[in-house]
Short mmCIF file of C-alpha atoms in Angstrom, two decimals:
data_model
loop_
_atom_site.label_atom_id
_atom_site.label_comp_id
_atom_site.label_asym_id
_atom_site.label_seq_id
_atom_site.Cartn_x
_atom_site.Cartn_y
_atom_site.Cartn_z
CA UNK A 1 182.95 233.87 79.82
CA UNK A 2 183.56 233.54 76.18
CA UNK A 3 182.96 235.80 73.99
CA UNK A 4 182.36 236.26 70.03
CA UNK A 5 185.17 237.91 67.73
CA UNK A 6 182.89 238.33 65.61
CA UNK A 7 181.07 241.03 66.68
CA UNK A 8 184.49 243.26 67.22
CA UNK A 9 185.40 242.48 63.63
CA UNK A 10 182.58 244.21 62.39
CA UNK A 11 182.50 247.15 64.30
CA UNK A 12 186.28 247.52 63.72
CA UNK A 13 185.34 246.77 59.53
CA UNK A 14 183.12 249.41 59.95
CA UNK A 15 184.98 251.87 61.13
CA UNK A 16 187.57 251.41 58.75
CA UNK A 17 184.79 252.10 56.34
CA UNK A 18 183.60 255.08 57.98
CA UNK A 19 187.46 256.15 57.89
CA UNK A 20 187.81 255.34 54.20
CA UNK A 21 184.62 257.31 53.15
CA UNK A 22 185.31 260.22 55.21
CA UNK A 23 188.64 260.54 54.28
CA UNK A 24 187.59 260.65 50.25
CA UNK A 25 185.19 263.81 51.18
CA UNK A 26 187.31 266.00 52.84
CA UNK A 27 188.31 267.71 49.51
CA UNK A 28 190.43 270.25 51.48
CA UNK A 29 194.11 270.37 51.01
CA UNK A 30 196.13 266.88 51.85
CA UNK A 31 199.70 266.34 52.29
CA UNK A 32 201.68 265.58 49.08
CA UNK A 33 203.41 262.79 50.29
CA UNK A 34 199.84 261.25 51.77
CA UNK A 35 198.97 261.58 48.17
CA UNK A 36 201.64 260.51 46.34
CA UNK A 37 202.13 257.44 48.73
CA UNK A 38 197.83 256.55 48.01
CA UNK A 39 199.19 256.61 44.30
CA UNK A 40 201.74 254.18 44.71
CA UNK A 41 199.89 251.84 46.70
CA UNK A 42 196.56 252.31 44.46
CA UNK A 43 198.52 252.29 41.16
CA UNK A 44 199.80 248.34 41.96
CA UNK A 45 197.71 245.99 39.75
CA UNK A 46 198.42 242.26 40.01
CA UNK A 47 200.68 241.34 37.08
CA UNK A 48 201.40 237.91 35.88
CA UNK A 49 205.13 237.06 35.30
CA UNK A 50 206.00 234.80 31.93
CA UNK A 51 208.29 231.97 32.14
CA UNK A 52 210.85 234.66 30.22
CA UNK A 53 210.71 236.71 33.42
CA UNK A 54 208.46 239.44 31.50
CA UNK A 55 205.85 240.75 33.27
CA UNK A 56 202.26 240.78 31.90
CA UNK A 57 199.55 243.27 32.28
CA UNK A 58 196.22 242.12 32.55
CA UNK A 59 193.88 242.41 29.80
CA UNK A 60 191.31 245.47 30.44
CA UNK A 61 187.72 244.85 30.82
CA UNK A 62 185.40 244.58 27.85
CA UNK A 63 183.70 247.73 27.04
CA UNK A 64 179.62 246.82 27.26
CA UNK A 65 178.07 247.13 23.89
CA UNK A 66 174.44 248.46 23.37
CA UNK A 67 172.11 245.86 22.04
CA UNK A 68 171.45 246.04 18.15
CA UNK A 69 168.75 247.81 16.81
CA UNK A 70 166.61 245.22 15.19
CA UNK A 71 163.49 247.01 13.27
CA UNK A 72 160.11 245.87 13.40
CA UNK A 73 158.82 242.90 11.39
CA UNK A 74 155.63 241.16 10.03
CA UNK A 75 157.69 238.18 12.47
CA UNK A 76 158.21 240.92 15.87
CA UNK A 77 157.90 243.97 17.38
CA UNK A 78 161.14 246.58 16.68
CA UNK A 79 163.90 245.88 19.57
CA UNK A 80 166.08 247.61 21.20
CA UNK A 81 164.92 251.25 19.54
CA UNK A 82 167.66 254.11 20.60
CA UNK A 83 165.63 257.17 21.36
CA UNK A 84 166.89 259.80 19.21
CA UNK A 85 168.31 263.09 21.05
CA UNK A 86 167.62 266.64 19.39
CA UNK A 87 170.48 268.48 18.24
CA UNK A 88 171.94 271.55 19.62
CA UNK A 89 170.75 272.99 15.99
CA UNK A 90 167.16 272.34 16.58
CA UNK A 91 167.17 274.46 20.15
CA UNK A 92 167.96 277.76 17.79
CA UNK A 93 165.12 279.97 16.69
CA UNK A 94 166.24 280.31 12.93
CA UNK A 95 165.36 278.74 9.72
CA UNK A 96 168.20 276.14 10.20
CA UNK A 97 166.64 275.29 14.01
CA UNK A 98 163.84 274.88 12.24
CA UNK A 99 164.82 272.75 10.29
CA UNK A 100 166.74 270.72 12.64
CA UNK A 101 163.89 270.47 15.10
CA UNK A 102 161.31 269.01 12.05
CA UNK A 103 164.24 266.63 11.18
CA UNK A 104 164.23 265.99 15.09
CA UNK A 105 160.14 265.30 15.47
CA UNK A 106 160.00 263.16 12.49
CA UNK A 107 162.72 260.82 14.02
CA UNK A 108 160.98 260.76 17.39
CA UNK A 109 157.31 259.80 15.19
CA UNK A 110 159.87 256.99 13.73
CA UNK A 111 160.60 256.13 17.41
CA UNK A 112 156.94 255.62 18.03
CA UNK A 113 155.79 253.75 15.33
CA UNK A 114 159.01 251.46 16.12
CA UNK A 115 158.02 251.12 20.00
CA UNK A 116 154.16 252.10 20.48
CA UNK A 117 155.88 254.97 22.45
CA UNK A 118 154.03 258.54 21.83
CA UNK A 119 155.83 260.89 25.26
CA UNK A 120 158.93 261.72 23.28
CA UNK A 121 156.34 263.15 20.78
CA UNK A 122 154.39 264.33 23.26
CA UNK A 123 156.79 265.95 25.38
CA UNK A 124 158.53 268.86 22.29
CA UNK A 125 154.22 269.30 20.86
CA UNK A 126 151.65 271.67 21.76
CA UNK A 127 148.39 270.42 23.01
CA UNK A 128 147.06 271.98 20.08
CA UNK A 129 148.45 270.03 17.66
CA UNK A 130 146.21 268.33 15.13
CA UNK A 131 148.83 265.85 13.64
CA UNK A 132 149.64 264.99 16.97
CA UNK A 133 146.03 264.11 17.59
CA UNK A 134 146.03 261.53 14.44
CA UNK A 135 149.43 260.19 15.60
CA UNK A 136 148.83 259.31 19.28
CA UNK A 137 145.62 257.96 17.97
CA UNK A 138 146.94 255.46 15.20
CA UNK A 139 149.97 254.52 17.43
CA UNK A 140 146.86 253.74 20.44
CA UNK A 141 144.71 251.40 18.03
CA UNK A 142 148.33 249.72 16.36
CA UNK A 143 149.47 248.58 19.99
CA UNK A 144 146.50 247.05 21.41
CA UNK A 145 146.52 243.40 22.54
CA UNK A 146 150.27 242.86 21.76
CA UNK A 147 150.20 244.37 18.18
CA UNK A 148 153.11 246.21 16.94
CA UNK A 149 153.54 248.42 13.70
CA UNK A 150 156.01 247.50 10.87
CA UNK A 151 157.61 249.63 8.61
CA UNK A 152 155.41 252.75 9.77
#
């Protein structure tokens, strides 16, 4: 009868798996030479050796780089809009918070005309709020049928 190695690979992959990941959640105590002999072994990146005998580390990977903010135009819609984040400051019930939180709505009313977005707005106003009202309903009738706002 012959039989697959394939299917004893797998289960023996998989249990070296299962070994792996259980191994990296015990978080109890481990033996200091366990660890510092994972350290070695981990800490061996493949390095390149020079015809001068020097050994060269490889380059690290690029750090990924937001996409520019590029503002809204009579020629396209704003791209790429960071949503702004409120400020410790603005949390505080004084006149500075105050301050800080106005600061902090205005930016997020800048976010909206800029994306057709209202929640942020939404989300830090009463339902009573009258201005709110007249925003959420220009930002409504500016974004209809693929319409964007410039320079709001």
């Amino acid at each position: 009868m012959i039989r697959s190695a394939v299917a004893p690979l797998r289960l023996g992959a998989l249990g070296l798996a299962a070994i792996l990941l259980l191994s990296g959640c015990s978080g109890g105590e481990t033996d200091p030479a366990a660890q510092a002999a994972d350290q070695t072994t981990n800490s061996a990146e493949p390095h390149e050796t020079t015809d001068a005998g020097e050994t060269a580390v490889p380059a690290p990977p690029p750090t990924p780089v937001a996409p520019a903010y590029k503002p809204a135009s009579v020629k396209g819609p704003a791209e790429n809009a960071p949503l702004p984040v409120m400020p410790e400051l603005a949390r505080q019930e004084s006149r500075e918070g105050l301050e800080a939180f106005a600061a902090h709505w205005y930016e997020l009313a800048n976010y909206g005309y800029a994306t057709g977005d209202v929640e942020p707005v939404r989300a830090v106003s009463g339902d009573t709020c009258l201005v709110c009202d007249g925003y959420y309903r220009t930002l409504a009738s500016g974004y209809v049928d693929g319409d964007w706002i410039a320079g709001g």
